[in-house]
GROMACS .gro file of C-alpha atoms in nm:
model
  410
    1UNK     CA    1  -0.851   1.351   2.601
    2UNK     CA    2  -0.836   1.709   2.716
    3UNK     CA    3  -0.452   1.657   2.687
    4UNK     CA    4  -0.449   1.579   2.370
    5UNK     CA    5  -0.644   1.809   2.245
    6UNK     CA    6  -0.496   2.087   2.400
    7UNK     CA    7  -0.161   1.968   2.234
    8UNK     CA    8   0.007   2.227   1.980
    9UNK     CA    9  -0.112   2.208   1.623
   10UNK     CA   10   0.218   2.195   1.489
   11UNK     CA   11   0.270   1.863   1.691
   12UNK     CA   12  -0.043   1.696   1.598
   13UNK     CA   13   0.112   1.475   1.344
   14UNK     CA   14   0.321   1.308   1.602
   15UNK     CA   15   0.051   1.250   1.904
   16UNK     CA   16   0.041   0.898   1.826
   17UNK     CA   17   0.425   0.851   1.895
   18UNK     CA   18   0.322   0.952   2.298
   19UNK     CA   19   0.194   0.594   2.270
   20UNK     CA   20   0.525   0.347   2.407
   21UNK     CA   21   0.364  -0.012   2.200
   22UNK     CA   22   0.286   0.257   1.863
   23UNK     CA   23   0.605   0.349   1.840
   24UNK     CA   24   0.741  -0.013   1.879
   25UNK     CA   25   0.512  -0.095   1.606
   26UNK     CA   26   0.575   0.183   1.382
   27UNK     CA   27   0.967   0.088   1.406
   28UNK     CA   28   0.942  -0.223   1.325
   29UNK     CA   29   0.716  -0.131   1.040
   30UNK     CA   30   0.942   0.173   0.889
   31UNK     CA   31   1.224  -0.033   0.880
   32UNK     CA   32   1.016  -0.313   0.676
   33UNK     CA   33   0.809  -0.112   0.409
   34UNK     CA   34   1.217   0.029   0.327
   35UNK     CA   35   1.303  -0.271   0.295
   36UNK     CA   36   1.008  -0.391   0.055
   37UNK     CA   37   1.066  -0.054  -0.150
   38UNK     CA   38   1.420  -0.177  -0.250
   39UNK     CA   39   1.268  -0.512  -0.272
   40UNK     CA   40   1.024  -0.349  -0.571
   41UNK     CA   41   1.248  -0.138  -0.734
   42UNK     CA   42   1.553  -0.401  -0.769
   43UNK     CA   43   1.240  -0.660  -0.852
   44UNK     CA   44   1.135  -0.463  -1.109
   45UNK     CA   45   1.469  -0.360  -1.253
   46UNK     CA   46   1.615  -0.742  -1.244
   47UNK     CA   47   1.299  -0.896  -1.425
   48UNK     CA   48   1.331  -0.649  -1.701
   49UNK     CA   49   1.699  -0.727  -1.726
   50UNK     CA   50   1.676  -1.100  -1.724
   51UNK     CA   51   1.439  -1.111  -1.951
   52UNK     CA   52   1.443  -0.792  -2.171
   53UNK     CA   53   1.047  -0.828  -2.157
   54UNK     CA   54   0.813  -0.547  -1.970
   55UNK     CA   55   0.579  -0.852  -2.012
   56UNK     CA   56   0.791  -1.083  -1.768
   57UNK     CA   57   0.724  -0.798  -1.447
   58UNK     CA   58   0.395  -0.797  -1.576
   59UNK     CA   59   0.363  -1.190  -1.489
   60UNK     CA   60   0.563  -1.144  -1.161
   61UNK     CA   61   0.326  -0.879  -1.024
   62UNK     CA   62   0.042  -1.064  -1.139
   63UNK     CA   63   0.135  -1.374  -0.914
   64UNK     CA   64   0.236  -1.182  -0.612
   65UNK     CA   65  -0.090  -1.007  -0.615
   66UNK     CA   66  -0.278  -1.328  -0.652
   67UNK     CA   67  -0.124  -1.491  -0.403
   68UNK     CA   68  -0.227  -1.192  -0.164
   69UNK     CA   69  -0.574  -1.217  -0.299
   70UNK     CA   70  -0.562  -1.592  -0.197
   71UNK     CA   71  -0.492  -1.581   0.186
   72UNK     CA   72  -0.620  -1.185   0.228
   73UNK     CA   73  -0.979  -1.296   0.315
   74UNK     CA   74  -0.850  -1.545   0.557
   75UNK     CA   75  -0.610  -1.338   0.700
   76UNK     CA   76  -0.914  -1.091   0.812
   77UNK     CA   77  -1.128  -1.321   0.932
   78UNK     CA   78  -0.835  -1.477   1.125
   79UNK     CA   79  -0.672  -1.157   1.270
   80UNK     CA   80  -1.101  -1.028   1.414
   81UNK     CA   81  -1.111  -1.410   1.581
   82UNK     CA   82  -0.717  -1.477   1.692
   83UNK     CA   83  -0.442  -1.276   1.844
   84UNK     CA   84  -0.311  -1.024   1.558
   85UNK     CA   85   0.032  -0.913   1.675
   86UNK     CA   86   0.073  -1.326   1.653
   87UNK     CA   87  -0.042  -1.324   1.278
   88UNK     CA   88   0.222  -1.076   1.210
   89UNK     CA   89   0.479  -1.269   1.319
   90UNK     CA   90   0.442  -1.576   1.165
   91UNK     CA   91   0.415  -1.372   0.837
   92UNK     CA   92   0.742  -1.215   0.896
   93UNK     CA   93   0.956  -1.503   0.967
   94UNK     CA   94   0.768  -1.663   0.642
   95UNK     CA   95   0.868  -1.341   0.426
   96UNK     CA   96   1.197  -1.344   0.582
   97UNK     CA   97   1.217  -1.712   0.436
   98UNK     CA   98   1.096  -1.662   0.076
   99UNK     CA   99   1.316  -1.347   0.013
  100UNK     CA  100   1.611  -1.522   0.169
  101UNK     CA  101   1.609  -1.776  -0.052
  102UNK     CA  102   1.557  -1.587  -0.358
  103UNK     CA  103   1.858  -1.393  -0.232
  104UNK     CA  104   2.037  -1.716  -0.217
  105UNK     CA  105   1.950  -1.857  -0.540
  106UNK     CA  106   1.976  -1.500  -0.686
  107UNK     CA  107   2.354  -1.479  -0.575
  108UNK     CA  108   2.433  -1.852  -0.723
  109UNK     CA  109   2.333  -1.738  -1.034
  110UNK     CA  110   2.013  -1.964  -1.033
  111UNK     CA  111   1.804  -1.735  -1.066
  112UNK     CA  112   1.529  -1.767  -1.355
  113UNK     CA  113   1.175  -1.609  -1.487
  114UNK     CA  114   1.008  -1.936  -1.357
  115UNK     CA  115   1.188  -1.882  -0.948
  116UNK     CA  116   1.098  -1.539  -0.964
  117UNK     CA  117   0.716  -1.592  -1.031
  118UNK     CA  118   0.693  -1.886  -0.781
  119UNK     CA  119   0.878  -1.700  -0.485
  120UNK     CA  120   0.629  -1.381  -0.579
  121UNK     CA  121   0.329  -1.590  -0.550
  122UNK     CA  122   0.461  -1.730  -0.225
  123UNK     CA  123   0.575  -1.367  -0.094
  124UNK     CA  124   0.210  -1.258  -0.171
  125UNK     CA  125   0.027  -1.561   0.032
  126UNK     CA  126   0.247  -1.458   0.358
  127UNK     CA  127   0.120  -1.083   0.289
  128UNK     CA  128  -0.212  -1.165   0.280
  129UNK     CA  129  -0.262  -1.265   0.671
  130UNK     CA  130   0.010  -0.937   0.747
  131UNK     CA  131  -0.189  -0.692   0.612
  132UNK     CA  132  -0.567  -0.703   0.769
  133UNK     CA  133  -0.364  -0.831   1.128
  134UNK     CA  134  -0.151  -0.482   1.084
  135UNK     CA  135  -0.418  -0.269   0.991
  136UNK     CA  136  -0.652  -0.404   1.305
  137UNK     CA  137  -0.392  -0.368   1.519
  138UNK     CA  138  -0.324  -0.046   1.495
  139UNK     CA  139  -0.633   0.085   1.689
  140UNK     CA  140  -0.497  -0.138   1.995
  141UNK     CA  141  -0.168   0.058   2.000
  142UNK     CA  142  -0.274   0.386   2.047
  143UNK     CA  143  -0.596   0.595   2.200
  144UNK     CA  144  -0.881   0.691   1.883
  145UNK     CA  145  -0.813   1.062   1.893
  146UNK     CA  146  -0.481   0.970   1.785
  147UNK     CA  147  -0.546   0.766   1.544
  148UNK     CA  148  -0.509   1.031   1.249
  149UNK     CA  149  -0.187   1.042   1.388
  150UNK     CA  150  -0.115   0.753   1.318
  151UNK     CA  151  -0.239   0.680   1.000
  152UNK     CA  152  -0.045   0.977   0.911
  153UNK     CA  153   0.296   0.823   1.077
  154UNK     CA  154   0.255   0.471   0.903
  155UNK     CA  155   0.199   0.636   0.585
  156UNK     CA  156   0.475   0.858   0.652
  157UNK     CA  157   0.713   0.553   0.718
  158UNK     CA  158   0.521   0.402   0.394
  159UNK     CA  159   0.629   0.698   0.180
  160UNK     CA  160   1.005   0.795   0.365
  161UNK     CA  161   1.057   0.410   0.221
  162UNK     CA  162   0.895   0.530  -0.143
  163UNK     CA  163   1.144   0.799  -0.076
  164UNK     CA  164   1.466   0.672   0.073
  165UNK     CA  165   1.423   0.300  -0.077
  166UNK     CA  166   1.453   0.361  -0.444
  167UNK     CA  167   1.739   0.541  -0.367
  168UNK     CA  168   1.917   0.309  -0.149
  169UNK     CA  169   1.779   0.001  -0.413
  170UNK     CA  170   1.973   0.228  -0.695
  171UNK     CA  171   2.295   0.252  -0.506
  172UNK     CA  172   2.334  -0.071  -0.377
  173UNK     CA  173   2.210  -0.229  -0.742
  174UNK     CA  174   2.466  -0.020  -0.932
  175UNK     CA  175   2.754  -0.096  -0.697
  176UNK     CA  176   2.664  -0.468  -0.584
  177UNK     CA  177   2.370  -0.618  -0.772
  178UNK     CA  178   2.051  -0.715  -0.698
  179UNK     CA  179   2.159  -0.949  -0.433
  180UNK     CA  180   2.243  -0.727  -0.191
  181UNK     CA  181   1.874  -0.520  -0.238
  182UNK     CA  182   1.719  -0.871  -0.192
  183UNK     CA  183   1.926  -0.938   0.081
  184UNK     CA  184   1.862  -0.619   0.243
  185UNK     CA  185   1.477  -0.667   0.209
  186UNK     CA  186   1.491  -1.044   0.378
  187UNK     CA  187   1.654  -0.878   0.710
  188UNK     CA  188   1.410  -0.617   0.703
  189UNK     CA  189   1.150  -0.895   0.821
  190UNK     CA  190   1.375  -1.013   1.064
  191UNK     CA  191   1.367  -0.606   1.215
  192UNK     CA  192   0.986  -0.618   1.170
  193UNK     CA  193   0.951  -0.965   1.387
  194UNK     CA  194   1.193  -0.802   1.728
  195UNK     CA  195   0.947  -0.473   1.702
  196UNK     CA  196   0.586  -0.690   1.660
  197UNK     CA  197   0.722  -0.897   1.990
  198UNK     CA  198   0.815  -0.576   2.162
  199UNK     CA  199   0.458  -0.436   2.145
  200UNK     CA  200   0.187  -0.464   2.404
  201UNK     CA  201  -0.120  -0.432   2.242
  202UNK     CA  202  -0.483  -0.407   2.407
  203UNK     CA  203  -0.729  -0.724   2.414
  204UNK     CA  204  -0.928  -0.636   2.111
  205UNK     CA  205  -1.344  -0.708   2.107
  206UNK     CA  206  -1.373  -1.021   1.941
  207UNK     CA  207  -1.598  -1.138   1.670
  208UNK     CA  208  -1.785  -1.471   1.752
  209UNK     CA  209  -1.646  -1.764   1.612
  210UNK     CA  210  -1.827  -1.877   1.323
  211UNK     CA  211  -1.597  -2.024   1.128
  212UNK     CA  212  -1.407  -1.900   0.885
  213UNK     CA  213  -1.618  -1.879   0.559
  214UNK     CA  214  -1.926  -1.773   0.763
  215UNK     CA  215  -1.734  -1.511   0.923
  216UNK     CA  216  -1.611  -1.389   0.553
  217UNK     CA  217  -1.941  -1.364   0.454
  218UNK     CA  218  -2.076  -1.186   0.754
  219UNK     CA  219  -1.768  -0.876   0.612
  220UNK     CA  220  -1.894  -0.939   0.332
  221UNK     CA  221  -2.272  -0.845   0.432
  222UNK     CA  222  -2.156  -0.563   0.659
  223UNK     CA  223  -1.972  -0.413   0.363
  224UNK     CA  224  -2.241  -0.461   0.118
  225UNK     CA  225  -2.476  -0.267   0.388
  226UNK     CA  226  -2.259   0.071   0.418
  227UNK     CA  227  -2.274   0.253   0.069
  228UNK     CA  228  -1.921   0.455   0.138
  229UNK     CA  229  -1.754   0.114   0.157
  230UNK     CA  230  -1.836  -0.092  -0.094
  231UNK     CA  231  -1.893   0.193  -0.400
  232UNK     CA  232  -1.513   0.335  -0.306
  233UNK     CA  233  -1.392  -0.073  -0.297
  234UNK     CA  234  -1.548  -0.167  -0.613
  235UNK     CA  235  -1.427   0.208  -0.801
  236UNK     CA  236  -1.099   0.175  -0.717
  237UNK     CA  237  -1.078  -0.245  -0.835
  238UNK     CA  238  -1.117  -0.045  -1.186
  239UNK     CA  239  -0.855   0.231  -1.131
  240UNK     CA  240  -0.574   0.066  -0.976
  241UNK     CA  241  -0.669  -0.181  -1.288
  242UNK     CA  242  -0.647   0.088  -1.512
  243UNK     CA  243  -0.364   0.291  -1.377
  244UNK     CA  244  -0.175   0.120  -1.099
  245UNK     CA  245  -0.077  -0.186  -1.304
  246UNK     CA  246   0.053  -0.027  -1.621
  247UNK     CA  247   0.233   0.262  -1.362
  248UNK     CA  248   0.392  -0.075  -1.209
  249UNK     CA  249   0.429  -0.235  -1.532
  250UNK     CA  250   0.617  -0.023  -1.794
  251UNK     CA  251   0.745   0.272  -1.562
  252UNK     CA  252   1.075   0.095  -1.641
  253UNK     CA  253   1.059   0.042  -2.002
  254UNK     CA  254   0.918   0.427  -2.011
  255UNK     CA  255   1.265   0.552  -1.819
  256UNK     CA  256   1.475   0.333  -2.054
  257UNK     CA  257   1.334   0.370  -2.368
  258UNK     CA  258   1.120   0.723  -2.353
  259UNK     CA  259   1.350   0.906  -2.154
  260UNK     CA  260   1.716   0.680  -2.209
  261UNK     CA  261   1.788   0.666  -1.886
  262UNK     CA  262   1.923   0.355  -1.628
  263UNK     CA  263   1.803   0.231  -1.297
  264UNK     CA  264   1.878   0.502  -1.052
  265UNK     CA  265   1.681   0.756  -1.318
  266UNK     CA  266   1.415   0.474  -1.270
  267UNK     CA  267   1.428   0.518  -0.815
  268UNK     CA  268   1.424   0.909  -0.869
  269UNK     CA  269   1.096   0.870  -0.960
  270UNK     CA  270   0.971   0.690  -0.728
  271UNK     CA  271   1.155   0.814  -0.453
  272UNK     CA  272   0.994   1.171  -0.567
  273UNK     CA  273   0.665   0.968  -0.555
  274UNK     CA  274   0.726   0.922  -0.159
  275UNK     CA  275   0.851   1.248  -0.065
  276UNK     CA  276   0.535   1.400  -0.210
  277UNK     CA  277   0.340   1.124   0.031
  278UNK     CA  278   0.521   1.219   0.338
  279UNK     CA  279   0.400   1.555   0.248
  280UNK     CA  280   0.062   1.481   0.197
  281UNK     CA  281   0.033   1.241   0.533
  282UNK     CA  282   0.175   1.543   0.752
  283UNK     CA  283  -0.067   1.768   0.587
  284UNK     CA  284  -0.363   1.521   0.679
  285UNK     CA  285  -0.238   1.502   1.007
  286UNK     CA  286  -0.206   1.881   1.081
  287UNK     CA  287  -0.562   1.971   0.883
  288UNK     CA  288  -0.702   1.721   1.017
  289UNK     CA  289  -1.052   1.704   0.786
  290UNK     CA  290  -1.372   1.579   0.958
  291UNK     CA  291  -1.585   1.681   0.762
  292UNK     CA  292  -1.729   1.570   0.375
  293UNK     CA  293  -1.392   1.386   0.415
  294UNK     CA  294  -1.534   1.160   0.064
  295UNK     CA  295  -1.586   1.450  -0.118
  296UNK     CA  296  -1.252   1.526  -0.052
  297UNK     CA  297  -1.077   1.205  -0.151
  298UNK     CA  298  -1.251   1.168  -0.468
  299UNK     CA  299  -1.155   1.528  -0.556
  300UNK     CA  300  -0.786   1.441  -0.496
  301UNK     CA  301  -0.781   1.089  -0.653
  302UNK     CA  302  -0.911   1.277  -0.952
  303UNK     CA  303  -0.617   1.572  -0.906
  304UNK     CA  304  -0.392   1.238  -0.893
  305UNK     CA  305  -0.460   1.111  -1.229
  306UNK     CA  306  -0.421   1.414  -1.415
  307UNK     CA  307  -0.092   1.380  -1.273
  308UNK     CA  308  -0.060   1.053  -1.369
  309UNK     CA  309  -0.101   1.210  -1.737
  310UNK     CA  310   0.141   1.451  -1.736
  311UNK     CA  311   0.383   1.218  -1.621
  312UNK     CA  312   0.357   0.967  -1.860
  313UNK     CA  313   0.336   1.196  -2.198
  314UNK     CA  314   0.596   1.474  -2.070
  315UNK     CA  315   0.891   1.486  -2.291
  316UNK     CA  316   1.100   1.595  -2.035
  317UNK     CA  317   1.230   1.388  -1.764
  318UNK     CA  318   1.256   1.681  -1.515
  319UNK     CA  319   0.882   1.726  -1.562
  320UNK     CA  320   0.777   1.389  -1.504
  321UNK     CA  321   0.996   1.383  -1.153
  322UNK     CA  322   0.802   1.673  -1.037
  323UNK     CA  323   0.439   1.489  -1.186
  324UNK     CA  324   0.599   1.228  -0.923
  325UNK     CA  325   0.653   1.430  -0.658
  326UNK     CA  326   0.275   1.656  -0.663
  327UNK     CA  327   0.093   1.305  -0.684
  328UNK     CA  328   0.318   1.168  -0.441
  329UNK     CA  329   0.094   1.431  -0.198
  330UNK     CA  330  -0.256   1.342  -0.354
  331UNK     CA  331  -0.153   0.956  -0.220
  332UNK     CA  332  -0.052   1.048   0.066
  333UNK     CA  333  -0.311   1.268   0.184
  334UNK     CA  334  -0.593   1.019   0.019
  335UNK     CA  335  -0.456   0.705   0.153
  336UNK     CA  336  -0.459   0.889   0.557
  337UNK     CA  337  -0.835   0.981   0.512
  338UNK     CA  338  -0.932   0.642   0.418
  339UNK     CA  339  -0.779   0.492   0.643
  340UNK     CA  340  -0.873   0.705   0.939
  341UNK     CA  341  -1.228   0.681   0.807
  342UNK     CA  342  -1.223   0.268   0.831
  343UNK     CA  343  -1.053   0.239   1.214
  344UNK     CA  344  -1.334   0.570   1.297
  345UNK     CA  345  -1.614   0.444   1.176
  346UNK     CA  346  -1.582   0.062   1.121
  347UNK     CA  347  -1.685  -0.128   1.461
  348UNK     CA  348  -1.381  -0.269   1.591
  349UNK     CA  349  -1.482  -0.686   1.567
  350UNK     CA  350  -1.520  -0.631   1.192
  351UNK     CA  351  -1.256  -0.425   1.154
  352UNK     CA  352  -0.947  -0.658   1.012
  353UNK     CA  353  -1.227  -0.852   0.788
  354UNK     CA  354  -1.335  -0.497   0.623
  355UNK     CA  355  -0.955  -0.433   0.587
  356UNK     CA  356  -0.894  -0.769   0.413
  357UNK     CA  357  -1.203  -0.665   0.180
  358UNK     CA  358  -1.064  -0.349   0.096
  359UNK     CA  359  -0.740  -0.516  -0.021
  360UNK     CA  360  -0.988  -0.817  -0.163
  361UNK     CA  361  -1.208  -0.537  -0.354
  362UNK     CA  362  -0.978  -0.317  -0.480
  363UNK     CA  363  -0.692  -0.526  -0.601
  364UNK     CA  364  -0.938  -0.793  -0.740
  365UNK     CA  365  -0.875  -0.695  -1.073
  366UNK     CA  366  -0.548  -0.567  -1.070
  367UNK     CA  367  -0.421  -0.910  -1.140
  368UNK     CA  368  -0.570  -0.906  -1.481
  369UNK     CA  369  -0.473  -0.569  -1.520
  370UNK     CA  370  -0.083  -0.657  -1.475
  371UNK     CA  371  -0.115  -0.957  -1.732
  372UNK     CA  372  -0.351  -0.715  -2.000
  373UNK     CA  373  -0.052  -0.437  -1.968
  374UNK     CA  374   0.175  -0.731  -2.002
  375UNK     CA  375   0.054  -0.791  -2.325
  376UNK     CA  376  -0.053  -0.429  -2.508
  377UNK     CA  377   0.350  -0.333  -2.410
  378UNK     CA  378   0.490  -0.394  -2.754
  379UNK     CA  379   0.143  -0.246  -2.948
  380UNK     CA  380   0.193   0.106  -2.848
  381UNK     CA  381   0.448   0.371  -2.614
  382UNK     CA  382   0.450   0.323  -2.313
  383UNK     CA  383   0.321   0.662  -2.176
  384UNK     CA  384   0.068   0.599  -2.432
  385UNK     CA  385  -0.073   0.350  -2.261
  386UNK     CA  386  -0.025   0.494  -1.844
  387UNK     CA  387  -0.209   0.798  -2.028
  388UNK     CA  388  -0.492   0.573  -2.124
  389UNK     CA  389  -0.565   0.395  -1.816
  390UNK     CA  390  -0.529   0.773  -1.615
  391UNK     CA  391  -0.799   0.885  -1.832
  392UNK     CA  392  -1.022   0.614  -1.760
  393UNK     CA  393  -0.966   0.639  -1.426
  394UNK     CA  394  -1.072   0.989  -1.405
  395UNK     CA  395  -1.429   0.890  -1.524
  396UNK     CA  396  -1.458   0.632  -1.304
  397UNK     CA  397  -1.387   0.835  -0.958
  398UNK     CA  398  -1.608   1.092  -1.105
  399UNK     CA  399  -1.869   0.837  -1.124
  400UNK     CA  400  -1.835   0.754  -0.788
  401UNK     CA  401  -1.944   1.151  -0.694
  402UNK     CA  402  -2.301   1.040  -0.816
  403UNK     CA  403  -2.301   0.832  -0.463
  404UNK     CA  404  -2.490   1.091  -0.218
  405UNK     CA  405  -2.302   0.886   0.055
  406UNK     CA  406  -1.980   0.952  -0.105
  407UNK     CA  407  -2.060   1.331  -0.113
  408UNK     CA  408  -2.133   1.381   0.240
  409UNK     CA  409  -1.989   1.153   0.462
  410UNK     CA  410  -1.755   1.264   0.747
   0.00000   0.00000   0.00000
């Protein structure tokens, strides 16, 4: 403790790489959420293509996230009762499946709206049990004073792919086809699976087995019991509702027919997007906030969507890279304080189930969200309707101020 605390500031950010079975993990991991960042970009771009319908991604999205929503409660109440760093391996070799064959049927010239929605859903159902196993996991990897650290790292790796992926997606696209990006993506698993084996992790404190559903429902009572929790997780089903899905929806149609631009105008963005993240993770890390840390991710989420404004009615594309790039650090620095907050505060036997909820809660309605923004796309612009659903958004984390909790929890 006293050696970590008497490290340098300017090395605080990287504290949690001291850690041998962290930085196994966070390999494994960097070289995977690249890999998915291609995957979404080339995704995105190839739907529109094939189908010359915003409408189609729409559809796509809509089934990957409801097959995450379909195994994500399991996979929490799994990962607090059985070994996690085994979860995440079976769900790599199964993602490493289901992009491989797309790949395959992709580079036959097989590939149709109908594969692409039933390999999404299937991708999204192997998610599920990765993401609460990950996110429990990481407190067994590496000591709890470092674990801003490493929230800050992951999201780091998170947002270096948001920055480097796009770009690499773009390239490869324009010079090989999608493919190769799919391709690319598939192996990334296969990197993820060697790093997951490498690690070490501690013997976690178990929840008592109850069975599955009763142990869903016991999250589910825990959650409903801490204000902070379950106000932020039902807020933000409405905002990424309202402004994720249309951001995810018609960000290509906006580059193509707002701005006339192709594909690698279309990464840019996003990869500006994930430089501002890595931005805003170091700065969590080296700040370091510990106190009225809700106040100040509701402040930024708000700071966010203005953003989210600006880029979608700017007539400039310059202006709308920068937009990109400024809420790029609001994500990053937002997504590192709540994360922090749930491996701090939540006890460690409920911590994968309160993950899974989190995922549950606030994607719960993004699902209807993708298919609603499927089909308003033809009524009005584009940025018209990203603008919309940032303005909403903004009155709904303000709303979320009016929790005392919210305002003064550490």
């Amino acid at each position: 403790m006293e050696a970590i605390t008497a490290a340098p500031s300017r090395a605080r950010v990287l504290q949690a790489f001291r850690s041998r079975d962290f930085r196994m993990l966070w390999t494994g991991q960097a070289v995977s959420l690249l890999g998915d960042t291609a995957f979404l970009v080339a995704l995105g771009w190839r739907t529109f293509t094939l189908t010359g319908s915003a409408r189609s991604l729409g559809y796509v999205l809509t089934l990957q996230g409801l097959g995450l929503l379909s195994t994500v409660l399991i996979g929490g109440a799994l990962a607090d009762r059985y070994d996690r760093r085994t979860m995440m391996l079976v769900s790599d070799v199964s993602r490493f499946g289901i992009v491989g064959a797309l790949t395959v049927i992709d580079g036959t010239g097989h590939l149709s709206i109908g594969v692409l929605l039933g390999l999404g859903f299937a991708e999204g159902l192997a998610t599920g049990f990765f993401t609460p196993a990950l996110g429990g996991l990481v407190p067994l990897v590496v000591e709890e004073p470092r674990l801003g650290s490493a929230n800050a790292l992951i999201g780091m790796a998170r947002q270096g792919s948001l920055l480097v992926g796009p770009s690499v997606a773009g390239l490869l696209y324009g010079f090989a086809g999608s493919t190769v990006v799919f391709g690319f993506n598939a192996a990334s698993f296969l990197v993820s699976f060697g790093f997951v084996w490498a690690t070490r992790p501690r013997l976690p404190e178990r929840a008592d087995a109850q069975g599955t559903l009763r142990e869903i429902r016991a999250g589910f009572r825990y959650v409903a019991g801490v204000p902070w929790l379950w106000v932020t997780i039902s807020l933000f089903a409405f905002v990424l509702m309202c402004q994720w899905a249309p951001i995810q929806v018609l960000t290509p149609k906006l580059v193509r027919s707002h701005f006339h631009l192709g594909v690698r105008a279309y990464g840019l963005i996003f990869s500006m997007l994930g430089a501002g993240m890595i931005v805003g993770a170091v700065s969590f890390a080296q700040i370091n906030p510990r106190r009225r840390r809700g106040l100040i991710s509701y402040l930024i989420w708000m700071v966010n969507s203005l953003l989210v404004i600006v880029f979608a009615l700017s007539p400039w594309y310059s202006v709308a890279v920068v937009a990109s790039f400024f809420r790029g650090i609001c994500i990053g620095f937002g997504i590192a304080v709540w994360e922090t907050m749930l491996m701090e505060l939540v006890p460690q036997h409920m911590l994968s189930r309160v993950i899974s909820l989190d995922w549950f809660g606030s994607f719960g309605l993004t699902p209807v969200g993708l298919v609603v923004v499927g089909a308003v796309s033809s009524i009005a612009a584009p940025g018209t309707i990203i603008a919309l659903g940032a303005c909403v958004s903004i009155l709904i984390v303000a709303g979320g101020l009016l929790s005392r909790q919210i305002r003064t929890i550490d």
